[in-house]
mmCIF file of C-alpha atoms and ligand atoms in Angstrom:
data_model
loop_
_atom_site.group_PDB
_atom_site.id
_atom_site.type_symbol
_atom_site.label_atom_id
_atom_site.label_comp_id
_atom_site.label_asym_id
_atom_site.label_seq_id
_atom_site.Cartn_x
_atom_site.Cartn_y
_atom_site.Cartn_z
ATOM 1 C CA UNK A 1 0.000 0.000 0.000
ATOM 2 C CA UNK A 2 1.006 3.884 -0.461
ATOM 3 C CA UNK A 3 1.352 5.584 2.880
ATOM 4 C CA UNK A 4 2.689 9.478 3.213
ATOM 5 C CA UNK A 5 6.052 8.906 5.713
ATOM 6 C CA UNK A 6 8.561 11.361 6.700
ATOM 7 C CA UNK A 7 12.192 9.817 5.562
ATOM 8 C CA UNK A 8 15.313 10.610 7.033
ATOM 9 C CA UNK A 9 17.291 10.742 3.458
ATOM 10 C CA UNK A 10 20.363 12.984 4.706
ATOM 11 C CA UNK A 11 21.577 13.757 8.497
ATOM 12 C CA UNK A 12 21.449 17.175 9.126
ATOM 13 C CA UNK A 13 18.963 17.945 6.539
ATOM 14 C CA UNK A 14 15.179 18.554 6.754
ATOM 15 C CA UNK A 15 12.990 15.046 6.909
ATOM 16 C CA UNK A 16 11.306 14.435 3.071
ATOM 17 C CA UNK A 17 7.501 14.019 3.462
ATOM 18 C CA UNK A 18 6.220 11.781 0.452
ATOM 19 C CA UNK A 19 4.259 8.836 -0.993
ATOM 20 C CA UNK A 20 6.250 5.370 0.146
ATOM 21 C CA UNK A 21 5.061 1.862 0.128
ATOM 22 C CA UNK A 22 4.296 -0.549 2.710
ATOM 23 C CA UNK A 23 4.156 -4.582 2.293
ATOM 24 C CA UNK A 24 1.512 -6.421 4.445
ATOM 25 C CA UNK A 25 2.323 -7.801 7.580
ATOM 26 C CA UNK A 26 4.607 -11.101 8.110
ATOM 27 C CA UNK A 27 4.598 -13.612 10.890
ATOM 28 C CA UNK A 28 4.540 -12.013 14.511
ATOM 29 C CA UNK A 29 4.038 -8.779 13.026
ATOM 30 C CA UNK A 30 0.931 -6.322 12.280
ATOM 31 C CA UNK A 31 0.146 -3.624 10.450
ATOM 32 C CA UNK A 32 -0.515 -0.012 12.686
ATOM 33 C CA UNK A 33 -2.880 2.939 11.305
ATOM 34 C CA UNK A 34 -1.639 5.770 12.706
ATOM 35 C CA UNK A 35 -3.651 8.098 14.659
ATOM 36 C CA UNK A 36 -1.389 10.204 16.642
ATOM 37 C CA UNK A 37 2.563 9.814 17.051
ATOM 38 C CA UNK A 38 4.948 12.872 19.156
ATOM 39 C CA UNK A 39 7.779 14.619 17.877
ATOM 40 C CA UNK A 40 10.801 13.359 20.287
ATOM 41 C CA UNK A 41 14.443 15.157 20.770
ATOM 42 C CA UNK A 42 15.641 11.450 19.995
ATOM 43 C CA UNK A 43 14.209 11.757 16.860
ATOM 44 C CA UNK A 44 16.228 14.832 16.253
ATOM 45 C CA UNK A 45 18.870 14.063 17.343
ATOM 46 C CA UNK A 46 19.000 11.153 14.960
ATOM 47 C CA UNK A 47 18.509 13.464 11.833
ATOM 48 C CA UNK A 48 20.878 16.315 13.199
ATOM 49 C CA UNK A 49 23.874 12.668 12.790
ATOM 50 C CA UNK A 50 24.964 13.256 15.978
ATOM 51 C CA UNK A 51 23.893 9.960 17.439
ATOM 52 C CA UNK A 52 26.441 7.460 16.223
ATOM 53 C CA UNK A 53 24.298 4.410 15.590
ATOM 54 C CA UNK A 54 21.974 6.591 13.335
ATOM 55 C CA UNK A 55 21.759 5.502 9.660
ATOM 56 C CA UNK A 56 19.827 6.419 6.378
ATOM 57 C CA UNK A 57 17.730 5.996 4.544
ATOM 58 C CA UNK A 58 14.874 5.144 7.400
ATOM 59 C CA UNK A 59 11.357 6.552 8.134
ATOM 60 C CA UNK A 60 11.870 8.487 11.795
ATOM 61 C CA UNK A 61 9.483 8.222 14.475
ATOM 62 C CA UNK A 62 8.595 6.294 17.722
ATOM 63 C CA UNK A 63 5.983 7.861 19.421
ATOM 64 C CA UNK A 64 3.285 6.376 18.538
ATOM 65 C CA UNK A 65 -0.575 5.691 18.926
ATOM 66 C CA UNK A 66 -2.952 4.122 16.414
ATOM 67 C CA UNK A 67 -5.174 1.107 15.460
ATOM 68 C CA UNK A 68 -4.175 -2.246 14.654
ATOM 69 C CA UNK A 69 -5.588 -2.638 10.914
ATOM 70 C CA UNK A 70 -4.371 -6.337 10.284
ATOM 71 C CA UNK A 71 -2.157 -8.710 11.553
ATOM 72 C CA UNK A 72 0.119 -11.333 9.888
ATOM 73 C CA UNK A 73 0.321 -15.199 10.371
ATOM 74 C CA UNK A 74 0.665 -16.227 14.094
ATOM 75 C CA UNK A 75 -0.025 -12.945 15.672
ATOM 76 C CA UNK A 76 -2.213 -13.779 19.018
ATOM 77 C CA UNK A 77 -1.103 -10.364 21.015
ATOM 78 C CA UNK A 78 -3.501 -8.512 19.057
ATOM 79 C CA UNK A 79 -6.099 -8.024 16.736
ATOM 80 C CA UNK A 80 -8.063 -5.539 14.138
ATOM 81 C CA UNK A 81 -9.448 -2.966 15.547
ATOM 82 C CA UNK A 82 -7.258 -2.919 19.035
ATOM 83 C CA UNK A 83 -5.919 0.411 20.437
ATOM 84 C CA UNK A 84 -2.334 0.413 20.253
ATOM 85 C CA UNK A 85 1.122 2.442 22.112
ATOM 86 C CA UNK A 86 3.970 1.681 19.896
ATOM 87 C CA UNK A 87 6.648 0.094 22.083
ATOM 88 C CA UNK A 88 11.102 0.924 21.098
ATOM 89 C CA UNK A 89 11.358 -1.519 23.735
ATOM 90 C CA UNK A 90 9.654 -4.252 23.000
ATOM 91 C CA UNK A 91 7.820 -6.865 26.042
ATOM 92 C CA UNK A 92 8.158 -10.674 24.707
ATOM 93 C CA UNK A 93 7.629 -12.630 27.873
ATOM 94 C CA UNK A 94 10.114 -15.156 27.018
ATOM 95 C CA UNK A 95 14.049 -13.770 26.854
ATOM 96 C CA UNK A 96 15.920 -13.902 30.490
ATOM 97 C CA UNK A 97 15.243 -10.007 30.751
ATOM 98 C CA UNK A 98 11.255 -10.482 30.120
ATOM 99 C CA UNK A 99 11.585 -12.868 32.821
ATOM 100 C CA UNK A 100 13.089 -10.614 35.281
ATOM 101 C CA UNK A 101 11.328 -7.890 37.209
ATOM 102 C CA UNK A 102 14.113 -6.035 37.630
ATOM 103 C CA UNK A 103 14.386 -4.704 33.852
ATOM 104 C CA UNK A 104 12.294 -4.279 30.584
ATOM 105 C CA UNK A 105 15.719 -4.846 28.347
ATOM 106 C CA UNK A 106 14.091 -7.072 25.937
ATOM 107 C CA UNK A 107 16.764 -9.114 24.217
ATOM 108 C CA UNK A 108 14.863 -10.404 21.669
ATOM 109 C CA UNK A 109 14.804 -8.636 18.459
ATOM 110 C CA UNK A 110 17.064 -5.716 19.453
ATOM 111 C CA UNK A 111 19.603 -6.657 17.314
ATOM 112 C CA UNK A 112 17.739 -6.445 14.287
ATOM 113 C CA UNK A 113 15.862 -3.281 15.440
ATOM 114 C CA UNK A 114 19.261 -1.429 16.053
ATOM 115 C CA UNK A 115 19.943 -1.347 12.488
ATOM 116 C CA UNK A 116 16.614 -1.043 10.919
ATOM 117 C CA UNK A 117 15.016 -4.061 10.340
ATOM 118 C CA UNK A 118 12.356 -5.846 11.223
ATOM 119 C CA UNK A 119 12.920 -9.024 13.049
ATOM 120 C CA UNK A 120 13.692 -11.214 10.063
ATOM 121 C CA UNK A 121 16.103 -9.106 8.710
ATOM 122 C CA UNK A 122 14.035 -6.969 5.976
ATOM 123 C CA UNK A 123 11.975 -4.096 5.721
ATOM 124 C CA UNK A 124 8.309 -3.741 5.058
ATOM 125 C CA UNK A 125 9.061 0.043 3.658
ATOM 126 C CA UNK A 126 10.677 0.760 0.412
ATOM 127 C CA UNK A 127 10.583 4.039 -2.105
ATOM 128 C CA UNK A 128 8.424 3.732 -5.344
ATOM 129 C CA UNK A 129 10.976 2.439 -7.263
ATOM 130 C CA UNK A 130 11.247 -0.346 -4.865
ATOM 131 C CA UNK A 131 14.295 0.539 -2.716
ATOM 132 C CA UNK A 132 14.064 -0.494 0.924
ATOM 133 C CA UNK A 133 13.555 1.929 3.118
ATOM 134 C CA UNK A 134 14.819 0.886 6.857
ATOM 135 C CA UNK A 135 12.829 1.155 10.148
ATOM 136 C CA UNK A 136 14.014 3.437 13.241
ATOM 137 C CA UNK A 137 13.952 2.180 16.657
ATOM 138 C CA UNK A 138 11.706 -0.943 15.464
ATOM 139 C CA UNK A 139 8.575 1.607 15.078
ATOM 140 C CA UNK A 140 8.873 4.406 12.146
ATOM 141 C CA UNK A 141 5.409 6.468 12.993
ATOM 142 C CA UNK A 142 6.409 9.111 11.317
ATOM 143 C CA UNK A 143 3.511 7.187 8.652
ATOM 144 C CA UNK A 144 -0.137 7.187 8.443
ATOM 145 C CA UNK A 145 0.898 3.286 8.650
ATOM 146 C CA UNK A 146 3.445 1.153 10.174
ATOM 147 C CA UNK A 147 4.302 -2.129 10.147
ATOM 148 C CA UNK A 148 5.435 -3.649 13.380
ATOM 149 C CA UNK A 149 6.779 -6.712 15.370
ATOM 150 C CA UNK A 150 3.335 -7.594 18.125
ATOM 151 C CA UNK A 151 5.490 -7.962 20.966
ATOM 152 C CA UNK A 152 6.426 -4.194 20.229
ATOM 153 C CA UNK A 153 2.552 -3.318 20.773
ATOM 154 C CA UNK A 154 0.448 -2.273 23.681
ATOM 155 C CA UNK A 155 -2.638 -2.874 23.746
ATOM 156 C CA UNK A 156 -4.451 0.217 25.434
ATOM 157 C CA UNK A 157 -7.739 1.018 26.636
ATOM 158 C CA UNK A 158 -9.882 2.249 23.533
ATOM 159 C CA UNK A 159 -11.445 4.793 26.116
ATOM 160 C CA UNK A 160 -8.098 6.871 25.830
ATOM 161 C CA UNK A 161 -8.039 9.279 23.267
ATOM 162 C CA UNK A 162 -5.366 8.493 21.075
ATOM 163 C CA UNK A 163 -3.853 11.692 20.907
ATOM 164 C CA UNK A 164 -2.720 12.016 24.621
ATOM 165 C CA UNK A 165 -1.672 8.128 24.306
ATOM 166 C CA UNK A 166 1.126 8.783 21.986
ATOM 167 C CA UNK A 167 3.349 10.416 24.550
ATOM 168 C CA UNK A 168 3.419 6.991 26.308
ATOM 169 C CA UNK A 169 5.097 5.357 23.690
ATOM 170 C CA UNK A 170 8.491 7.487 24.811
ATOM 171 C CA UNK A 171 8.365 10.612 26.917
ATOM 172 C CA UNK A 172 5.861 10.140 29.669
ATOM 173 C CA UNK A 173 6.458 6.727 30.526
ATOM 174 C CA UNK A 174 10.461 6.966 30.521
ATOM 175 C CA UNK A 175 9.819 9.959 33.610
ATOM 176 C CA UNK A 176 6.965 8.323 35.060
ATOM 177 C CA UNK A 177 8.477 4.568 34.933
ATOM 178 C CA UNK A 178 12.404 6.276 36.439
ATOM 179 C CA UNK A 179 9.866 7.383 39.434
ATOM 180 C CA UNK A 180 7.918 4.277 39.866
ATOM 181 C CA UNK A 181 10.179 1.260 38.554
ATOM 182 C CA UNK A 182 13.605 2.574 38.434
ATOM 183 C CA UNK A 183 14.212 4.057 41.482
ATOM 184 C CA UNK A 184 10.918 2.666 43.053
ATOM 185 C CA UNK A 185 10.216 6.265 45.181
ATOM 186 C CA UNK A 186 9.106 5.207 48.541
ATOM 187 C CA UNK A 187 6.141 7.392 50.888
ATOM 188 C CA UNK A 188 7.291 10.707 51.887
ATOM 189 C CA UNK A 189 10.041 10.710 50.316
ATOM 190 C CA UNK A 190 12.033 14.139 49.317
ATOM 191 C CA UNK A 191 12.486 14.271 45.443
ATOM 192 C CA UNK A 192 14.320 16.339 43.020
ATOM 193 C CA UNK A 193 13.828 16.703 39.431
ATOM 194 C CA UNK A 194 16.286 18.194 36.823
ATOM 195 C CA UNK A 195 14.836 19.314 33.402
ATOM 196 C CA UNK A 196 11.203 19.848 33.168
ATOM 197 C CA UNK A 197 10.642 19.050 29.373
ATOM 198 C CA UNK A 198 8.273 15.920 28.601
ATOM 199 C CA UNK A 199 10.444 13.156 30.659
ATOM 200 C CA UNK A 200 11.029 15.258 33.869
ATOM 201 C CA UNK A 201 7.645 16.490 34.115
ATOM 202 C CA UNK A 202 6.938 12.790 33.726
ATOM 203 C CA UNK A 203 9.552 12.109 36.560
ATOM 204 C CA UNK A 204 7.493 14.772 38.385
ATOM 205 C CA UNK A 205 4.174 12.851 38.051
ATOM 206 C CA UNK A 206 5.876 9.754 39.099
ATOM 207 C CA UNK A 207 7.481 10.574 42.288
ATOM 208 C CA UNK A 208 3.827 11.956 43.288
ATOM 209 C CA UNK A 209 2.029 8.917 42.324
ATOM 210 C CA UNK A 210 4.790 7.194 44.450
ATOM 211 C CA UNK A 211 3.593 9.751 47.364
ATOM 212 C CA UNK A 212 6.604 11.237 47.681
ATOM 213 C CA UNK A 213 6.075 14.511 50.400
ATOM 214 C CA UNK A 214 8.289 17.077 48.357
ATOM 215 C CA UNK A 215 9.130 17.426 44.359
ATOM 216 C CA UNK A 216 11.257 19.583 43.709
ATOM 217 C CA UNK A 217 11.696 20.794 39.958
ATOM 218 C CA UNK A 218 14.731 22.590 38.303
ATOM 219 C CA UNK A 219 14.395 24.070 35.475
ATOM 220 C CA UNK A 220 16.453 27.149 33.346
ATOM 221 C CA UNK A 221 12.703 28.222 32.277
ATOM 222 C CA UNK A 222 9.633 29.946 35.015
ATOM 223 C CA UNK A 223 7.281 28.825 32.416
ATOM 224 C CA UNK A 224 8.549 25.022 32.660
ATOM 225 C CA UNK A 225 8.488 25.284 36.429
ATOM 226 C CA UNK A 226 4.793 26.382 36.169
ATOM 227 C CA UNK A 227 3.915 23.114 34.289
ATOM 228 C CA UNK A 228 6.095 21.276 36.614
ATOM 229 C CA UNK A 229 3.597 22.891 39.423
ATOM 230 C CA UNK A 230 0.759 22.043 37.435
ATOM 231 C CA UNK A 231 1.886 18.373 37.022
ATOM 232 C CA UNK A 232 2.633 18.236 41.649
ATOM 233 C CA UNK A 233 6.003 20.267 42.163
ATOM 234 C CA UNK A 234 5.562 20.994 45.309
ATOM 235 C CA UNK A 235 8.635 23.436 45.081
ATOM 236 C CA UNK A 236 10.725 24.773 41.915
ATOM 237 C CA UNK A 237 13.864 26.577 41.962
ATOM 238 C CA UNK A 238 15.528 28.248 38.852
ATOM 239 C CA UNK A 239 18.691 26.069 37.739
ATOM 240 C CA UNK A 240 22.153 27.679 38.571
ATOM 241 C CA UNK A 241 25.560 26.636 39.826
ATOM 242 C CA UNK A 242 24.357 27.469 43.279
ATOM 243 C CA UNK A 243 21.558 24.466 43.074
ATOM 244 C CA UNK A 244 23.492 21.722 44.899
ATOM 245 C CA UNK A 245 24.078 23.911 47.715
ATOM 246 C CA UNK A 246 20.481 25.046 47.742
ATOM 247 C CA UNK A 247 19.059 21.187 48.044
ATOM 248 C CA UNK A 248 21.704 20.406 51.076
ATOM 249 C CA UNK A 249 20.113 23.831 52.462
ATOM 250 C CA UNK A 250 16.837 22.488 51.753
ATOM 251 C CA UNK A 251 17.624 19.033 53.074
ATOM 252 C CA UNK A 252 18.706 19.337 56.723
ATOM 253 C CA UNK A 253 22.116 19.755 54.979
ATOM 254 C CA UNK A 254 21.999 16.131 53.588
ATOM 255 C CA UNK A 255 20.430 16.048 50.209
ATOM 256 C CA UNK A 256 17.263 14.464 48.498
ATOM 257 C CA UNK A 257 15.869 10.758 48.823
ATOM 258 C CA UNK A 258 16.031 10.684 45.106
ATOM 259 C CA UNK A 259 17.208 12.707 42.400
ATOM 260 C CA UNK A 260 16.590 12.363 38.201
ATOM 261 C CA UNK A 261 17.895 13.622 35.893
ATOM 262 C CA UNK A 262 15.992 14.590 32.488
ATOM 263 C CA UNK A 263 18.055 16.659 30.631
ATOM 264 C CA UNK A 264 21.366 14.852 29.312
ATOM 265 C CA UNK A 265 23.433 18.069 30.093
ATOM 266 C CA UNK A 266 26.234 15.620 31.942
ATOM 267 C CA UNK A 267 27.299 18.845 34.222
ATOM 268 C CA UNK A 268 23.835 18.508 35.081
ATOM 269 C CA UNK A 269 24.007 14.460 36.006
ATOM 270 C CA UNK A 270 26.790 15.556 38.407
ATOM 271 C CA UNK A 271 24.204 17.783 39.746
ATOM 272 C CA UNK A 272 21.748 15.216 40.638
ATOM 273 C CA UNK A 273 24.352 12.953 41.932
ATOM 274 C CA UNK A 274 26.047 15.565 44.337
ATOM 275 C CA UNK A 275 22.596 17.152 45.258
ATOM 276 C CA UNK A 276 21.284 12.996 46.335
ATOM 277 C CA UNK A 277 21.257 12.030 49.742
ATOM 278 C CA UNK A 278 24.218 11.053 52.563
ATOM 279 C CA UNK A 279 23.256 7.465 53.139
ATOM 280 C CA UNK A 280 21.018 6.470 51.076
ATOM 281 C CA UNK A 281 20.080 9.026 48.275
ATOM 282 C CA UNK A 282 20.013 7.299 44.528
ATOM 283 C CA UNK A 283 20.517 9.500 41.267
ATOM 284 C CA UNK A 284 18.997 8.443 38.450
ATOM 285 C CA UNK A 285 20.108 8.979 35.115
ATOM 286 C CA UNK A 286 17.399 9.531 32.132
ATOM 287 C CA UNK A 287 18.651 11.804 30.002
ATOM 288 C CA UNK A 288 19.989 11.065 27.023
ATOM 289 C CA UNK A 289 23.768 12.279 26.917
ATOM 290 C CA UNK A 290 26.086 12.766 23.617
ATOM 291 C CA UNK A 291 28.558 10.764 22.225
ATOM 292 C CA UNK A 292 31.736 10.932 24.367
ATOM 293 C CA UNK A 293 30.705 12.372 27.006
ATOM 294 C CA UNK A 294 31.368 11.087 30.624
ATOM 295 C CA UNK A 295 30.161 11.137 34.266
ATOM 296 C CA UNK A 296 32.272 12.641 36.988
ATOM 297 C CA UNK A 297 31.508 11.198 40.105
ATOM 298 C CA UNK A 298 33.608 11.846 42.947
ATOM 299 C CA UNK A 299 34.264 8.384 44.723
ATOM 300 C CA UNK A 300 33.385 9.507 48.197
ATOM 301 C CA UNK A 301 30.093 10.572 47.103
ATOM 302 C CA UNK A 302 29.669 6.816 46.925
ATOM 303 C CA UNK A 303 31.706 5.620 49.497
ATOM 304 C CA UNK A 304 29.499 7.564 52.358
ATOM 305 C CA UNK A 305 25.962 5.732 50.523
ATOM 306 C CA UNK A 306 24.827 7.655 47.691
ATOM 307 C CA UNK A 307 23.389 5.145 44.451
ATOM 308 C CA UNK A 308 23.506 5.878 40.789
ATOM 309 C CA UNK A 309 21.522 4.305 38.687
ATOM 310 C CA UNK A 310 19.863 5.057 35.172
ATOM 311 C CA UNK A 311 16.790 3.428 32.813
ATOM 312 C CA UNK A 312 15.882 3.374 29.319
ATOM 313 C CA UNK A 313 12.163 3.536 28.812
ATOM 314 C CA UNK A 314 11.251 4.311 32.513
ATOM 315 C CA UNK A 315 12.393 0.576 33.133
ATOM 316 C CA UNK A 316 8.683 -0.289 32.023
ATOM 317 C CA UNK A 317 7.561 -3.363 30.797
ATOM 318 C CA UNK A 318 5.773 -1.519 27.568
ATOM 319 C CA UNK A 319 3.234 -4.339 26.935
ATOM 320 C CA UNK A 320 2.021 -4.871 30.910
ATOM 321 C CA UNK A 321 2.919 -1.649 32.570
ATOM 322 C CA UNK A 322 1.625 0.829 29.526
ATOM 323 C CA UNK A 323 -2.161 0.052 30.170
ATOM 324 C CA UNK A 324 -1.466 0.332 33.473
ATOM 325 C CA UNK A 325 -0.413 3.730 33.252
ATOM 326 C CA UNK A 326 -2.681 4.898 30.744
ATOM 327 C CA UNK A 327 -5.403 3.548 32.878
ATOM 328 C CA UNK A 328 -4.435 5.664 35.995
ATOM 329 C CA UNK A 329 -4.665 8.715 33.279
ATOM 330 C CA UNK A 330 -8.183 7.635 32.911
ATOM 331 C CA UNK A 331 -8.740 7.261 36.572
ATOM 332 C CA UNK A 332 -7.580 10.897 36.820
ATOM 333 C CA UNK A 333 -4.564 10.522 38.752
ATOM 334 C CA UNK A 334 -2.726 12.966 36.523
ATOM 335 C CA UNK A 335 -3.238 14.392 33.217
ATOM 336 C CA UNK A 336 -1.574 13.536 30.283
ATOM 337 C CA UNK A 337 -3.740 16.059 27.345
ATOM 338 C CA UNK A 338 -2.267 19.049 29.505
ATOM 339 C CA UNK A 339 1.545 17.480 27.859
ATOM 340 C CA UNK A 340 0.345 18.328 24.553
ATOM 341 C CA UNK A 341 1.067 21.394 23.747
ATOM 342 C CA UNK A 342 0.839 21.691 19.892
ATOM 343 C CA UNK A 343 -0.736 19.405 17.248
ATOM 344 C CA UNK A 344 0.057 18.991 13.769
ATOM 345 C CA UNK A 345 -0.169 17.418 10.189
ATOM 346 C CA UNK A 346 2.688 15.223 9.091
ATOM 347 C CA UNK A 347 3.778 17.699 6.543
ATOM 348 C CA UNK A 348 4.679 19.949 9.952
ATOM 349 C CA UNK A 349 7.128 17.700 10.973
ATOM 350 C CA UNK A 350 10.554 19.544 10.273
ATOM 351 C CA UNK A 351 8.675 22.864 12.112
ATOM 352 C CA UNK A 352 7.930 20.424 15.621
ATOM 353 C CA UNK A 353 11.839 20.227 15.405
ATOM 354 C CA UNK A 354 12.455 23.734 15.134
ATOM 355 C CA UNK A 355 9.895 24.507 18.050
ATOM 356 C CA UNK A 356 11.968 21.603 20.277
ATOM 357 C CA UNK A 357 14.791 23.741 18.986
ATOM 358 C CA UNK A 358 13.233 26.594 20.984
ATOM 359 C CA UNK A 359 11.912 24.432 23.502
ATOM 360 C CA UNK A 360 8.525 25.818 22.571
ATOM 361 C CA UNK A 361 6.026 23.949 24.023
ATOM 362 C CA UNK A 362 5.943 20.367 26.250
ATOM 363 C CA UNK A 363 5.466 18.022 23.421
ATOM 364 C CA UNK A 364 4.160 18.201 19.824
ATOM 365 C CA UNK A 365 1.948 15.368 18.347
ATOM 366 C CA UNK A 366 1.041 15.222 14.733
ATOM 367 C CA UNK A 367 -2.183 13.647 14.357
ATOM 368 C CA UNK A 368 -2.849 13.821 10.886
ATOM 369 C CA UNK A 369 -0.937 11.801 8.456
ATOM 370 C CA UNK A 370 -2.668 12.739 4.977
HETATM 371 ZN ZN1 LIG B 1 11.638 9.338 22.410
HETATM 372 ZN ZN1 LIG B 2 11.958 -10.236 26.055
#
């Protein structure tokens, strides 16, 4: 079939909306409509060729939200008609990770997905003329359709609108699931929050679902630390070199229960390691840092009890733990339209990157692929 996709033909150049085809689903796999998908810096930085596993040609894009259309031979995980979050990190049940409840690193198709294909080594997208195009991060929404692996979907309440679903697939769940999974935030804890964009307002929602007693938010932008209010900051503080010393004030002088750390500034990591608690305090590491760069930790920090610790995906189990979550949106324990800031058509794409540029806005979805 001919679906309008946004291709990643040359790093560092705008994405190329046009006409590509799609080949009906294999075994294990099924075939997504597309209904909503976010605009996410890892997408960007992808096309900008600054992340070093990036390649071309591929169709960007993994946030997504949609309808399953039809499934290939085999599939049992879902069916026509389910709602669907589109999963990077897939939940198969079966590898010694899946197993575990310590992680959601499914082994089982990631090598594969890390350089564009689906899991038996081809690609359902090619150009016109034939060429294959490759798939990003196992997902490629950046489509009015997708074809994908099923242990890569979750299946979501169809209650949710679809819109406010998409920034599950990435964003929302990474902050929420450091809060919840990761670093497991006990009651009353004291929490602090660096970056206030998508995945630390997420962090934000986590440590109060976790019924932490403080969250404190950092952020280089007021209006960022009024949506980090909005979201349960019970306190925000303007980012400087001084912030460190202004937690330990905070603190009794020792630090917070739990730090994260949502911006991938590394200066900023050391931050949210030096700011965590004597004793017992954990860091955790979200952000997304660039190639090369390192952690500075200062050994004592660890020798007198503090933890560091990171996750990819929020440590959630994308096909069990996104209902879950998207269900306690419905319940109304915290609201996940208010993250959208901005939606747009497909053919808006290359603007959403500008705007995260400017750091315009909470999170762009484009939910119309025509
Ligand atoms: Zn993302
Ligand atoms: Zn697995």
């Amino acid at each position: 079939m001919k679906v309008k996709a946004a291709v990643l033909e040359e790093f560092g150049r705008p994405l190329a909306v046009q006409d590509v085809e799609l080949a009906e689903p294999q075994a294990g796999e099924a075939l997504v409509r597309l209904e909503a998908c976010g605009v996410c810096h890892t997408d960007l930085y992808t096309a900008s060729g600054a992340d070093p596993t990036g390649y071309t040609d591929c169709v960007l894009g993994h946030e997504g939200a949609g309808l399953v259309e039809a499934v290939g031979p085999g599939v049992t995980l879902v069916a026509p008609g389910d709602h669907v979050v589109t999963l990077f990190a897939p939940e198969c049940g079966k590898c010694l990770h899946c197993l575990d409840p310590r992680t959601n690193r499914c082994v089982a198709i990631r090598d594969q997905q890390g350089v564009g294909f689906l899991p038996d080594g081809t690609t359902r997208f090619a150009r016109e003329n034939g060429e294959p195009l490759r798939h990003f991060m196992g997902t490629s929404t950046f489509a009015g359709y997708t074809v994908m692996p099923e242990i890569a979907l979750a299946k979501v309440s169809p209650e949710a609108p679809l819109a406010a679903c998409a920034p599950f697939a990435c964003g929302l769940s990474t902050g929420i699931g450091a809060a919840l999974f990761t670093a497991q935030v006990a009651p009353g804890s004291t929490c602090v929050v660096f970056g206030c964009g998508l995945v630390g307002l997420g962090a934000v929602i986590g440590c109060r679902l976790a019924g932490a007693d403080r969250v404190i938010a950092i952020d280089l932008s007021e209006s960022r630390l009024d949506e980090a209010r909005r979201h349960g900051a019970t306190d925000t503080r303007l980012a400087s070199d001084e912030t460190v010393d202004w937690i330990r004030g905070e603190t009794g002088g020792f630090g917070a229960d739990y730090t994260f750390e949502a911006t991938g500034n590394v200066r900023v990591m050391q931050q949210a390691v030096e700011s965590a608690r004597e004793a017992w305090g954990l860091a955790t590491m979200i952000g997304v840092a660039g190639k090369g760069e390192t952690l500075d930790v200062v050994p004592r920090l660890l020798i007198t009890g503090r933890r560091v610790t990171g996750s990819s995906f929020g440590g959630v189990k994308g096909r069990t733990q996104v209902p879950q979550l998207v269900d306690r949106w419905l319940a109304g324990e915290f609201n996940a339209e208010a993250l959208v800031t901005n939606t747009i058509p497909l053919e808006s794409v290359n603007d959403a990157f500008d705007a995260m540029e400017r750091q315009d806005g909470i999170r762009t979805v484009i939910t119309s692929f025509l």
